[in-house]
Short mmCIF file of C-alpha atoms in Angstrom, two decimals:
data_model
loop_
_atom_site.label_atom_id
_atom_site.label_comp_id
_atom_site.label_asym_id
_atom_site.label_seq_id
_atom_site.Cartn_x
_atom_site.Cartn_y
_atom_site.Cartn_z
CA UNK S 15 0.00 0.00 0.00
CA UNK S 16 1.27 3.33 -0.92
CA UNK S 17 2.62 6.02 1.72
CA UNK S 18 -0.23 8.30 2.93
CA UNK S 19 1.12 11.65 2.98
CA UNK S 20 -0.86 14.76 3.76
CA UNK S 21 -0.80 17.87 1.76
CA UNK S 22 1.98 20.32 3.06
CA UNK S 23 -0.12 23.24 2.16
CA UNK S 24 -0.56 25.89 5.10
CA UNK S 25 -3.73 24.84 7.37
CA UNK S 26 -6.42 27.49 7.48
CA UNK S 27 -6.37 27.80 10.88
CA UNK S 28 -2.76 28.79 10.40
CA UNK S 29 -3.53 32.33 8.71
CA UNK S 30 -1.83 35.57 9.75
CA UNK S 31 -3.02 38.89 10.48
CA UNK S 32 -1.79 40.52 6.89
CA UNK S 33 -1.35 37.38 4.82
CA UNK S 34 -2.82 37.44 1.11
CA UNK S 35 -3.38 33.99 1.02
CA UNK S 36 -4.60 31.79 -2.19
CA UNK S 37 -7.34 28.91 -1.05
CA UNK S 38 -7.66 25.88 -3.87
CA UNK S 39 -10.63 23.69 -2.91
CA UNK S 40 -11.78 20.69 -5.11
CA UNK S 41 -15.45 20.61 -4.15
CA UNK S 42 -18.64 23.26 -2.76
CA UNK S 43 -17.70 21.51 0.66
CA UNK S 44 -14.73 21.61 0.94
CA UNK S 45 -15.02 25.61 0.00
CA UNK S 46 -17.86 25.75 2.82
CA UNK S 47 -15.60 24.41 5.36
CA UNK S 48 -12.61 26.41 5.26
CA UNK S 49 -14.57 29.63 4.90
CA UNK S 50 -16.35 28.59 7.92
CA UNK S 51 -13.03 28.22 9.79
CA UNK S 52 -11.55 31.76 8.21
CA UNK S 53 -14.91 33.13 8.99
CA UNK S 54 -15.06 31.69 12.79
CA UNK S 55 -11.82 32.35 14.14
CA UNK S 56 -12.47 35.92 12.16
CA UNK S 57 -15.53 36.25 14.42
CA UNK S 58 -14.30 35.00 17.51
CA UNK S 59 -11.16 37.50 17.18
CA UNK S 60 -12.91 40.51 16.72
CA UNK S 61 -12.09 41.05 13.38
CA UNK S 62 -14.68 42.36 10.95
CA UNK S 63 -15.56 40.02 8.44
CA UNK S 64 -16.49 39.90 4.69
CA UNK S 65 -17.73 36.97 2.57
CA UNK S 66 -17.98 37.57 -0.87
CA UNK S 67 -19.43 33.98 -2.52
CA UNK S 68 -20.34 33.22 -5.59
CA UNK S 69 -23.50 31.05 -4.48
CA UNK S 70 -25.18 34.15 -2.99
CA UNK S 71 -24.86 35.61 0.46
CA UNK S 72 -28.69 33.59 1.76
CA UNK S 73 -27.06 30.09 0.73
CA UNK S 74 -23.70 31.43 1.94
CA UNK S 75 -25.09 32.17 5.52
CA UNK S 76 -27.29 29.41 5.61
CA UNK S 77 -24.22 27.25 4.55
CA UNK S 78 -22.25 28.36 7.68
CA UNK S 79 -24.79 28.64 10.18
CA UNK S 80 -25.27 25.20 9.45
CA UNK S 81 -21.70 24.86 10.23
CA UNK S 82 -21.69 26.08 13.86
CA UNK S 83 -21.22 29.61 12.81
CA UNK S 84 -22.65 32.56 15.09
CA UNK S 85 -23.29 34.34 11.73
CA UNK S 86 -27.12 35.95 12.23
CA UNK S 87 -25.70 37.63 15.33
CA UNK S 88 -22.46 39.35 12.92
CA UNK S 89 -24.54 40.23 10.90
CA UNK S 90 -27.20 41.70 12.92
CA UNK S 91 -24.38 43.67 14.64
CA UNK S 92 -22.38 44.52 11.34
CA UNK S 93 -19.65 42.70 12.06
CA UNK S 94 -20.08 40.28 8.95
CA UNK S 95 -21.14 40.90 5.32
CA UNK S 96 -22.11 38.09 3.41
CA UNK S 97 -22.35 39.50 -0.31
CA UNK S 98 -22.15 38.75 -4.06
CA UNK S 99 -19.16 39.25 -6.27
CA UNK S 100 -21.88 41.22 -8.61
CA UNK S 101 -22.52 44.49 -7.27
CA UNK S 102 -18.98 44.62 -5.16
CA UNK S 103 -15.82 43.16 -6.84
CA UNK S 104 -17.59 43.36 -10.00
CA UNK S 105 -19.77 46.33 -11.93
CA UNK S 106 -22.59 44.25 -12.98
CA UNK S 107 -20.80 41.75 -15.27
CA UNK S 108 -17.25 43.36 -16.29
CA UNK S 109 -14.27 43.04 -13.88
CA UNK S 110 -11.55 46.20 -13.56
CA UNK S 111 -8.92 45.71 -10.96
CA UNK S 112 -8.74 49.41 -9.99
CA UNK S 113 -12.34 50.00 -9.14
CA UNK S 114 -11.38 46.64 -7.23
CA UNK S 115 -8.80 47.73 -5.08
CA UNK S 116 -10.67 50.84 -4.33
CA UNK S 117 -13.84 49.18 -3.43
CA UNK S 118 -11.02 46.76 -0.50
CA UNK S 119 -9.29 49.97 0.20
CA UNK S 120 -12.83 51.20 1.45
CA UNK S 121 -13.39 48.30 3.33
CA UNK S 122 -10.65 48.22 4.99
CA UNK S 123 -11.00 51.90 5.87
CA UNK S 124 -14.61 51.27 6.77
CA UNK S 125 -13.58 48.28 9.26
CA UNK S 126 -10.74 50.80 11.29
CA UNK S 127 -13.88 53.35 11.58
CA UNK S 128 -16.26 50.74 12.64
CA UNK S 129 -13.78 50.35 15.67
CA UNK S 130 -12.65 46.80 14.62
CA UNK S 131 -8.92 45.92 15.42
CA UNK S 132 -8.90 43.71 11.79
CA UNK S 133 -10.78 42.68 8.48
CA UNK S 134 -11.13 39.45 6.91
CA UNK S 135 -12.01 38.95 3.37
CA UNK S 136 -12.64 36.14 1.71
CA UNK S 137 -13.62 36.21 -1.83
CA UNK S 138 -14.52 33.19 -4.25
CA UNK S 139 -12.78 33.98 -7.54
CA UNK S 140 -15.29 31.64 -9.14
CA UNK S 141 -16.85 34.77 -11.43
CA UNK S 142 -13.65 34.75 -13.18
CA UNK S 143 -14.75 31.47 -15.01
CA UNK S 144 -17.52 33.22 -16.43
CA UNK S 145 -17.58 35.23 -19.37
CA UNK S 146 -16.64 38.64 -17.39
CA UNK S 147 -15.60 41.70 -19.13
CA UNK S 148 -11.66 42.46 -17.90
CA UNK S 149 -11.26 39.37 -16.56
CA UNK S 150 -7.76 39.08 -17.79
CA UNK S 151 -6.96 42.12 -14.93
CA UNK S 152 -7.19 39.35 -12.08
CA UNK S 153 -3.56 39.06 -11.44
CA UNK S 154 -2.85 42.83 -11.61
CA UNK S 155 -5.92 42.49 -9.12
CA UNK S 156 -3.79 39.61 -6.89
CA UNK S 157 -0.60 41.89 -7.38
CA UNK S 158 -2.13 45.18 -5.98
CA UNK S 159 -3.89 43.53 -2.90
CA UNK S 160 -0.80 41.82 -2.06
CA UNK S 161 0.96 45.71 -2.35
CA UNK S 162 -1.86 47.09 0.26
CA UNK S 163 -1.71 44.14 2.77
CA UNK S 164 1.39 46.23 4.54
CA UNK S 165 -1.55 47.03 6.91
CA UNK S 166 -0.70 44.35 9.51
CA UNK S 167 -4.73 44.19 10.52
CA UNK S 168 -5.88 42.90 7.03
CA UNK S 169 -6.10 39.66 5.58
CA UNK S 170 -7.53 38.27 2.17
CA UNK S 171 -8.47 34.71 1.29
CA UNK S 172 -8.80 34.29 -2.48
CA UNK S 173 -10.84 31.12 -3.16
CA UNK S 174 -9.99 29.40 -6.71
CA UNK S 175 -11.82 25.95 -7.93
CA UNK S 176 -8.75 23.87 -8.52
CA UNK S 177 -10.99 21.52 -10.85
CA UNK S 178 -12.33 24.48 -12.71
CA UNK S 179 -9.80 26.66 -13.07
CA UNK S 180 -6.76 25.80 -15.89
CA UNK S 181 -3.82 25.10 -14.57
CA UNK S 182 -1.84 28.24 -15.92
CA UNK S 183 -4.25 30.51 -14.39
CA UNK S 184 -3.86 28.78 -11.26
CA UNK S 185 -0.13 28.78 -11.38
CA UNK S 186 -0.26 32.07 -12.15
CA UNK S 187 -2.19 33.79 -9.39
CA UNK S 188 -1.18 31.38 -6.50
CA UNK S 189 2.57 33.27 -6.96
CA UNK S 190 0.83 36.35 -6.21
CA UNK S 191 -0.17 35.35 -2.70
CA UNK S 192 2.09 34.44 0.32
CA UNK S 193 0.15 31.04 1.61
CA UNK S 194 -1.67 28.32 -0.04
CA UNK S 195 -4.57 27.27 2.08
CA UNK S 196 -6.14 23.47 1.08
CA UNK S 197 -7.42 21.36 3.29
CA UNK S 198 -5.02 18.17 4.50
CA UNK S 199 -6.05 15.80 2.52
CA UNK S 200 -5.07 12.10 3.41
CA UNK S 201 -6.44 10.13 0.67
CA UNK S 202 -8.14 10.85 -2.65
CA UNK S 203 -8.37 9.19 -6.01
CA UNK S 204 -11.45 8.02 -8.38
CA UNK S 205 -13.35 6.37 -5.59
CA UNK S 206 -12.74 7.71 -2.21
CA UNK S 207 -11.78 11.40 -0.75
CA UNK S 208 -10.17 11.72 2.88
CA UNK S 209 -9.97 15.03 4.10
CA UNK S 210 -9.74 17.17 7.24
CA UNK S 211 -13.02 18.83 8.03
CA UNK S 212 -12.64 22.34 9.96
CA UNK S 213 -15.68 23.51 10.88
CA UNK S 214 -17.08 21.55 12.93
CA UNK S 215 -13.26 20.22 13.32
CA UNK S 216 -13.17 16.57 12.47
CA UNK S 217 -12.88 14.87 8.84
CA UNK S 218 -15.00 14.16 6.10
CA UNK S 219 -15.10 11.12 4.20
CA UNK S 220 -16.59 10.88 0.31
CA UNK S 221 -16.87 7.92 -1.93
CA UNK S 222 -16.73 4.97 -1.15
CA UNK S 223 -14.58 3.29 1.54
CA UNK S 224 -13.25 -0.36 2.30
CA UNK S 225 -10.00 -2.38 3.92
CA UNK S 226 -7.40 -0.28 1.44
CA UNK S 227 -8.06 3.07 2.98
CA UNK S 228 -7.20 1.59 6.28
CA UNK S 229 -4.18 3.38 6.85
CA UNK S 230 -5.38 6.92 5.44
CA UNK S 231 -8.41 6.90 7.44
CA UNK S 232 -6.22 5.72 10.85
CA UNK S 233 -4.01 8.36 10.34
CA UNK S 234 -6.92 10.96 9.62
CA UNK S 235 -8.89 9.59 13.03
CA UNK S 236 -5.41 9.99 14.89
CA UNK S 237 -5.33 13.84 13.63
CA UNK S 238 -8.42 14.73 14.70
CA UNK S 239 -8.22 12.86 17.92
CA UNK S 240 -5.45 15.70 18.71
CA UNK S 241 -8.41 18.46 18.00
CA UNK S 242 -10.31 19.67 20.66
CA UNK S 243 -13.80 19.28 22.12
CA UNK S 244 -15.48 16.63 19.67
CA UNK S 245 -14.91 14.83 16.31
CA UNK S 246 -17.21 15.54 13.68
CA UNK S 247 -17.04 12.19 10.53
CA UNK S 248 -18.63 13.19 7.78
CA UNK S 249 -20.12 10.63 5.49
CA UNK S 250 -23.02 12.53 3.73
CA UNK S 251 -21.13 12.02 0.48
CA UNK S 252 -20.06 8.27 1.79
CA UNK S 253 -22.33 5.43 -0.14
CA UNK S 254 -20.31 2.65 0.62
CA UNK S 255 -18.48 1.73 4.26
CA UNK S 256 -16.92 -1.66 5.37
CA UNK S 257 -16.46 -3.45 8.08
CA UNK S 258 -12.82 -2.40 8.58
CA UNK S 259 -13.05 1.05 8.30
CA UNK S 260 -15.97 1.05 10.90
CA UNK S 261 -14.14 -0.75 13.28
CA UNK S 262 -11.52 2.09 13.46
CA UNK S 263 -13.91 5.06 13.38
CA UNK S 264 -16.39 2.78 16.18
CA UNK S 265 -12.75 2.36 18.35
CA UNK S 266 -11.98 5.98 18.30
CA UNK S 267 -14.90 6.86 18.96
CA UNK S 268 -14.65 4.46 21.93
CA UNK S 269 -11.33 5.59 23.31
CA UNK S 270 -12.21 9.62 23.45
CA UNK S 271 -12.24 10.38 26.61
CA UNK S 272 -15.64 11.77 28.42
CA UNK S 273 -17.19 14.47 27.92
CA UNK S 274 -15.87 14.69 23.85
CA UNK S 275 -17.92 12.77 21.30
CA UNK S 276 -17.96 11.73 17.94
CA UNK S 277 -20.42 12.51 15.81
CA UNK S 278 -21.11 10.47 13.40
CA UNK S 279 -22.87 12.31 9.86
CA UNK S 280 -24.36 10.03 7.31
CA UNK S 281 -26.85 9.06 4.73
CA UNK S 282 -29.65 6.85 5.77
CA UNK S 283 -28.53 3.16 4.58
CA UNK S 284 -24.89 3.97 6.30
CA UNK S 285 -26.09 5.13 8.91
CA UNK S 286 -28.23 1.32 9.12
CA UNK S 287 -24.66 -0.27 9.28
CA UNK S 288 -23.50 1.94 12.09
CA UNK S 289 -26.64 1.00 13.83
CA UNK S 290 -26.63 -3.07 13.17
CA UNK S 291 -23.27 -2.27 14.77
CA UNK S 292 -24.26 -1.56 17.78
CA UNK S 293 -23.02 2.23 17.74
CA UNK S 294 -27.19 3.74 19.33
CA UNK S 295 -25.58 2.13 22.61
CA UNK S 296 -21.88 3.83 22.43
CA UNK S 297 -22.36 6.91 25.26
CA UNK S 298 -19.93 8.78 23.30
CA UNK S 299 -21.13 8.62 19.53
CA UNK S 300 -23.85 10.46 17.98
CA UNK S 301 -25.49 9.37 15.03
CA UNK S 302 -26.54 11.94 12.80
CA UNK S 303 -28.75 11.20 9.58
CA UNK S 304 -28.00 13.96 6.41
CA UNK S 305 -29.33 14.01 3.19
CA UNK S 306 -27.40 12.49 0.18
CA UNK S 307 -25.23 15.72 -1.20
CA UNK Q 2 -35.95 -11.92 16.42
CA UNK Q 3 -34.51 -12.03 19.90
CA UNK Q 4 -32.04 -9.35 21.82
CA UNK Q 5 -28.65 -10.80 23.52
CA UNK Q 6 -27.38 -10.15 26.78
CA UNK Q 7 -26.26 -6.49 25.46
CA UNK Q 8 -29.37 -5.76 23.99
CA UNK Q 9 -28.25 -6.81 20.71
CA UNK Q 10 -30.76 -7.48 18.34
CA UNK Q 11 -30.16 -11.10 16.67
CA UNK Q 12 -31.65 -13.71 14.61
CA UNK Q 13 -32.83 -17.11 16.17
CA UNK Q 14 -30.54 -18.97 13.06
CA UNK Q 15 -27.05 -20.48 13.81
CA UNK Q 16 -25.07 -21.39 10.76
CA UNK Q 17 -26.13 -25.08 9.48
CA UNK Q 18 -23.59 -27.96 9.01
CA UNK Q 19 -24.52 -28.83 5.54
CA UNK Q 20 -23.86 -31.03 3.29
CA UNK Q 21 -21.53 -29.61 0.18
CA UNK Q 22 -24.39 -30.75 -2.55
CA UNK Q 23 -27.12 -29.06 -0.46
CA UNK Q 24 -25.40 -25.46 -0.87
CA UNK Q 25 -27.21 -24.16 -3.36
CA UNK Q 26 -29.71 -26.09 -5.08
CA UNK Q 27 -29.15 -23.07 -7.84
CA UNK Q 28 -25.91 -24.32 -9.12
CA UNK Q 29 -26.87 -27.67 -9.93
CA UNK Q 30 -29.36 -26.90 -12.63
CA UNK Q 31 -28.60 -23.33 -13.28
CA UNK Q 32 -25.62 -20.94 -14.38
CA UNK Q 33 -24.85 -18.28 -12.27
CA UNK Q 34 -25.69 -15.16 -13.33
CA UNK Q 35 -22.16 -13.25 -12.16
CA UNK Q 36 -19.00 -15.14 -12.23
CA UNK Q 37 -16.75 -12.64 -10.95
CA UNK Q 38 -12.59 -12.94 -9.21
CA UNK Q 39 -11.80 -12.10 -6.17
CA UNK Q 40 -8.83 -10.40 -5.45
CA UNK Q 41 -7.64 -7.37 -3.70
CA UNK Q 42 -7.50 -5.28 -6.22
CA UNK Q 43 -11.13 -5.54 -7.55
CA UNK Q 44 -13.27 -5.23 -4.71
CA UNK Q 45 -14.64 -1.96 -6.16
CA UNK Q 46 -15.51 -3.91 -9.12
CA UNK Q 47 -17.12 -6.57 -7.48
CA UNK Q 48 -19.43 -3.97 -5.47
CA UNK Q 49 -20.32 -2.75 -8.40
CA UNK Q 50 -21.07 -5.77 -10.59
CA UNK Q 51 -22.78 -7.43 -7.32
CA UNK Q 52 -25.08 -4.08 -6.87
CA UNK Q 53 -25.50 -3.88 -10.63
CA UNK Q 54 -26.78 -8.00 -11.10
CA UNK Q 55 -28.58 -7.52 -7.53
CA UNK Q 56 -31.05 -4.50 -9.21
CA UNK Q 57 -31.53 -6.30 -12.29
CA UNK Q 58 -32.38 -9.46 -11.15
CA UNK Q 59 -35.13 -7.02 -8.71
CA UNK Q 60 -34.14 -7.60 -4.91
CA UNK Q 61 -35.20 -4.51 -3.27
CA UNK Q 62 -32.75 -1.37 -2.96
CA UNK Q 63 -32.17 -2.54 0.85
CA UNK Q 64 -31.89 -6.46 0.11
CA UNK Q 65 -29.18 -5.21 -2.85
CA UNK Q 66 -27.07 -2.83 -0.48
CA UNK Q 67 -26.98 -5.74 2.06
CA UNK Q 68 -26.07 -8.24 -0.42
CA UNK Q 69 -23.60 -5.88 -1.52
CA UNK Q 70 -21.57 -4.94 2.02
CA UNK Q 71 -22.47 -9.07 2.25
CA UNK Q 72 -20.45 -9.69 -0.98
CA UNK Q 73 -17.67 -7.39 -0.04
CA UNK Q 74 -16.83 -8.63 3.43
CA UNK Q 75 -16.99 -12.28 2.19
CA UNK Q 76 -14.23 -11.18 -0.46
CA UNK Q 77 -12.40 -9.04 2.16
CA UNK Q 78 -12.29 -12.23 3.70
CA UNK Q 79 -10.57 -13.63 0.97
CA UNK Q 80 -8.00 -11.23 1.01
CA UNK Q 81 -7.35 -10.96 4.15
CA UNK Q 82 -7.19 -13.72 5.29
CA UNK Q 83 -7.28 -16.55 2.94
CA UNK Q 84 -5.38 -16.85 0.06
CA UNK Q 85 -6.08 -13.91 -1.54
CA UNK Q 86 -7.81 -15.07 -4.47
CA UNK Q 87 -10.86 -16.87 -5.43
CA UNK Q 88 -14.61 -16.08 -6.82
CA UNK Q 89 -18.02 -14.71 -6.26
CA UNK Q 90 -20.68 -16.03 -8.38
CA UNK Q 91 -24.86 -15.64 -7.71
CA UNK Q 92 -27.43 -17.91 -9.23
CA UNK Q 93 -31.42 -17.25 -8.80
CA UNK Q 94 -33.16 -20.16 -7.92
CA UNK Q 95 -36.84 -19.43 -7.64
CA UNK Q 96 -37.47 -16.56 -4.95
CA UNK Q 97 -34.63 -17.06 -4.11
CA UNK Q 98 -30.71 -14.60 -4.72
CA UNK Q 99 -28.01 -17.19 -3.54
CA UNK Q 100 -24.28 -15.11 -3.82
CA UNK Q 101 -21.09 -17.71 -3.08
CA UNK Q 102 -17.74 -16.65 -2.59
CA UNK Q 103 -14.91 -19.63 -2.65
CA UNK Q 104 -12.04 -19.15 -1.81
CA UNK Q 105 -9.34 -21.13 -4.01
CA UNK Q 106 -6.08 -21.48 -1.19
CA UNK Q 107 -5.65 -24.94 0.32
CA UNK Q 108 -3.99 -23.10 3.03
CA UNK Q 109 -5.50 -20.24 4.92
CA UNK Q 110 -3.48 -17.82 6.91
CA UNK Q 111 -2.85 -18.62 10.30
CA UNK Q 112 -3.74 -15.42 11.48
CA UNK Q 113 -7.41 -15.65 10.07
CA UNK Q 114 -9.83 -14.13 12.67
CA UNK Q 115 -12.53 -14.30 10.46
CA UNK Q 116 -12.22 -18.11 9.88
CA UNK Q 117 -15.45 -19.82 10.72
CA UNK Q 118 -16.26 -23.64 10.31
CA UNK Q 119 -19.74 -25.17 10.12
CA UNK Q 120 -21.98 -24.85 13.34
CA UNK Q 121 -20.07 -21.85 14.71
CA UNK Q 122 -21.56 -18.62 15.25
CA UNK Q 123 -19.23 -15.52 15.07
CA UNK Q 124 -19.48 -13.75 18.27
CA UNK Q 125 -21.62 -10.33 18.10
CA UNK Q 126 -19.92 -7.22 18.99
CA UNK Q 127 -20.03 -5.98 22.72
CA UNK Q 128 -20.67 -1.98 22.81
CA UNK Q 129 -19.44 -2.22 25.79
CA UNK Q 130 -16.43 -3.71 25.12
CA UNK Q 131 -13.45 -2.08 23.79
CA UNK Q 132 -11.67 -2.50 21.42
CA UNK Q 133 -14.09 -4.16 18.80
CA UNK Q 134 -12.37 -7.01 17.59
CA UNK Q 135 -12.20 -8.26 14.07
CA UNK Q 136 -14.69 -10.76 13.41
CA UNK Q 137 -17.46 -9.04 12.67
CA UNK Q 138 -17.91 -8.92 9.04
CA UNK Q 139 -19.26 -12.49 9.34
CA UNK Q 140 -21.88 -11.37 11.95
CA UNK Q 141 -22.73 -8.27 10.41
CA UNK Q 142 -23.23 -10.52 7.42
CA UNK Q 143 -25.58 -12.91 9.84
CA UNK Q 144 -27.70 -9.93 10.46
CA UNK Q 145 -28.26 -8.96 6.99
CA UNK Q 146 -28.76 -12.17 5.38
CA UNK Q 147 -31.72 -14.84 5.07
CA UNK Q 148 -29.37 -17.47 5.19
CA UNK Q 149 -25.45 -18.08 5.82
CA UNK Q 150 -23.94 -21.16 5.01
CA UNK Q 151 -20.32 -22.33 5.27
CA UNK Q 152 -18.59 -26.18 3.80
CA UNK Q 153 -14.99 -26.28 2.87
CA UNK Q 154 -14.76 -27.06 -0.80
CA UNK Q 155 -13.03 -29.21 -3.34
CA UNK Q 156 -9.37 -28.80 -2.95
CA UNK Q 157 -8.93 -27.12 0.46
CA UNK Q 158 -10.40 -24.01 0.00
CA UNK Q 159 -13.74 -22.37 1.65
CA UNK Q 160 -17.05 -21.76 0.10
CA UNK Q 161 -19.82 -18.71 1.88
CA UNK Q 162 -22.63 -18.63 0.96
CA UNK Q 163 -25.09 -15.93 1.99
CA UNK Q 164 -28.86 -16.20 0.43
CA UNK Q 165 -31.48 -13.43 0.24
CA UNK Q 166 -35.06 -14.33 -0.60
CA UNK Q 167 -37.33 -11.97 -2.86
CA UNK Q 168 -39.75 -11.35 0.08
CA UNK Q 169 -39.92 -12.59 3.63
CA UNK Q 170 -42.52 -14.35 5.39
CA UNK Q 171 -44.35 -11.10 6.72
CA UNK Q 172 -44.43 -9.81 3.04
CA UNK Q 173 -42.17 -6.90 4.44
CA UNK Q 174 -38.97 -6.04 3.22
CA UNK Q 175 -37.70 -8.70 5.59
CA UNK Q 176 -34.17 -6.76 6.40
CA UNK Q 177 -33.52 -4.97 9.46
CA UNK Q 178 -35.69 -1.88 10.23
CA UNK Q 179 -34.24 1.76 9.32
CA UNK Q 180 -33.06 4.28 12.02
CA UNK Q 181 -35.45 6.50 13.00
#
């Protein structure tokens, strides 16, 4: 069986104060989740915070409320924006990278006067795949936002589809930032995705998975056994589980000590195994049924 | 069905010593309708093809996803700890989906945990025990299955044999019930 090794890409959670950093993610989920974490720790800092997706800011929220998020309250208070690329990054659909930068520059002015000690912005660079007027001014966009981030209170997550962006584009514009954010991934080929989930903190599991992801999936388990408070496995995109790999997500769940739990996310008929299992009588699991994403 | 001293829910059936020409009556008169290897580098394959011939040959969408974690464990076996090799094949025999999987070694491992002869009933996992030990694919199989049979075949190698039946006596589904 082939080494597992884990992407050396910085961790989300890792993020500095004035970093421009570049975020690849391979599916909506993944994107969801490590917002959620840039958004959270954003929150629970007291940094101001600004979102702008490319799903729209109602499935945006939703998304991370769903996630654990305290996002009504930011936004009731001002201290999140959840908004579209459309009417902010973008003048209706054409792209220019100086009415860009001033429309940050404002933000980040706006934040200091608001009384906030920082700004977050993340911003899904998924409009550039349409066909936007100026779009070839994105990395003279990159380039002057990594030129303002001197202000050591400001950071900027640029959010690129690694499957839906070419490669050259992608090569080009992750230069212009100074981290790479992607979640650690532990395992992922034609049939099965391991990954680290951050928000809730645990890992989430997609595919299928039987005896040959034994190692990946100990070695993801063993990671988030180091995370605090408890383990979230996600399975909603899981159709297929074996015995094996239950075994090792029923023992860890088994060994974390009390008051921690694992939590235990999946669709109906694998959630059935976990239950001929035994797991309804395991104190420290909790099994959650999800829809089929 | 009965609980056991944990609570576990568990079928009145032990596994029967039969006879090797009374495991299936299918292959005697009938080809199978899969013939697939086992190996450990096709078990995705085999899910597939077992899910695919399970649908078409119209066992319910909860009898097919049991026959297929059935099929899988049975080949994990296999692989694990037999010889590594060997083959799954179904027949239908009248209301009947009968799925075998032989396994060709004449000499299993000796660290087999899954090994189970006639008349022996896999122990059921403990939730209160720790940790869970392997073993339980074969009871996990037991639960899903109308029928598990075991004989040690032609040359010194195993044959499983799980069946499912079209319907069950109380016209139901006849697998376990769904989490609420």
């Amino acid at each position: 069986m082939a080494r597992v090794t884990v992407s050396s890409d910085a961790q989300i959670t890792e993020l500095a104060v004035n970093d421009h950093a570049c975020l690849t993610f391979g599916e909506p989920d993944e994107l969801i989740d490590l917002t959620a974490a840039f958004v959270r720790d954003g929150l629970n800092g007291g940094l101001k915070v600004i979102w702008l997706s490319d799903s729209g800011p109602t499935q945006a929220v939703t998304e991370l409320a769903r996630r654990g998020i305290a996002v009504e309250a930011a936004l009731a208070v001002g201290q999140m924006a959840a908004l579209a690329c459309e009417n902010y990054l973008l003048s209706g659909q054409s792209f220019a990278a100086g009415q860009a930068m001033i429309w940050l520059i404002e933000q980040m002015a706006a934040s200091k006067n608001e009384g906030y000690s920082g700004l977050r912005v993340a911003l899904d660079m998924s409009w550039a795949l349409r066909p936007i007027a100026g779009v070839e001014q994105l990395p003279d966009f990159e380039e002057n936002v990594g030129k303002v981030l001197t202000d050591p209170t400001v950071s900027v997550l640029c959010q690129y589809d690694r499957e839906r962006f070419d490669p050259v584009t992608l090569a080009s514009v992750t230069t212009l930032h100074t981290k790479s954010v992607a979640a650690s991934t532990y395992c992922a080929n034609a049939v099965l995705r391991i990954c680290r989930q951050y928000a809730p903190p645990g890992i989430r599991l997609a595919g299928e998975i039987d005896l040959h992801a034994e190692e990946a999936l100990s070695l993801a388990l063993a990671e988030a056994l180091r995370l605090d408070g408890d383990i979230t496995v996600s399975m909603a995109g899981l159709s297929f589980i074996d015995v094996t790999c239950m075994r090792l997500i029923v023992n860890l769940a088994k060994s974390i000590p009390a008051p921690r739990k694992v939590i235990l996310q999946c669709q109906p008929k694998v959630a059935n195994r976990f239950a001929t299992f035994g797991v309804t009588e395991v104190s420290s699991i909790s099994l959650e049924i999800v829809d089929d994403q | 069905m009965t609980s056991d001293a944990q609570g576990f829910p568990r079928r009145d059936r032990r596994i029967p010593a039969a006879p090797p020409d009374a495991l299936p009556p299918a292959d005697r008169h009938t080809e199978p309708i899969l013939d697939h290897p086992v190996d450990g580098d096709s078990l995705y394959q085999l899910r597939a093809s077992v899910a695919a011939h399970a649908v078409l040959a119209g066992l319910s969408p909860r009898k097919a996803d049991d026959l297929v974690i059935a099929a899988h464990e049975l080949a994990a076996n296999v692989v694990l700890h037999g010889s590594g090799h060997g083959r799954l094949r179904i027949w239908l025999c009248d209301s009947t989906l009968h799925c075998r999987v032989t396994d060709d070694g004449s000499e299993p491992r000796k660290d087999s945990a899954e090994t189970v002869r006639s008349g022996e009933e896999p122990g059921s996992p403990d939730p209160s025990s720790w940790p869970i030990e392997p073993g339980h694919g074969l009871w996990l199989i037991r639960q899903l299955a109308d029928d598990l049979s075991v004989r040690r075949a032609q040359g010194g190698g195993s044959d499983v044999t799980v069946s499912f039946s079209f319907t069950s006596p109380d016209g139901t589904d006849g697998t376990r019930p769904a989490v609420s």
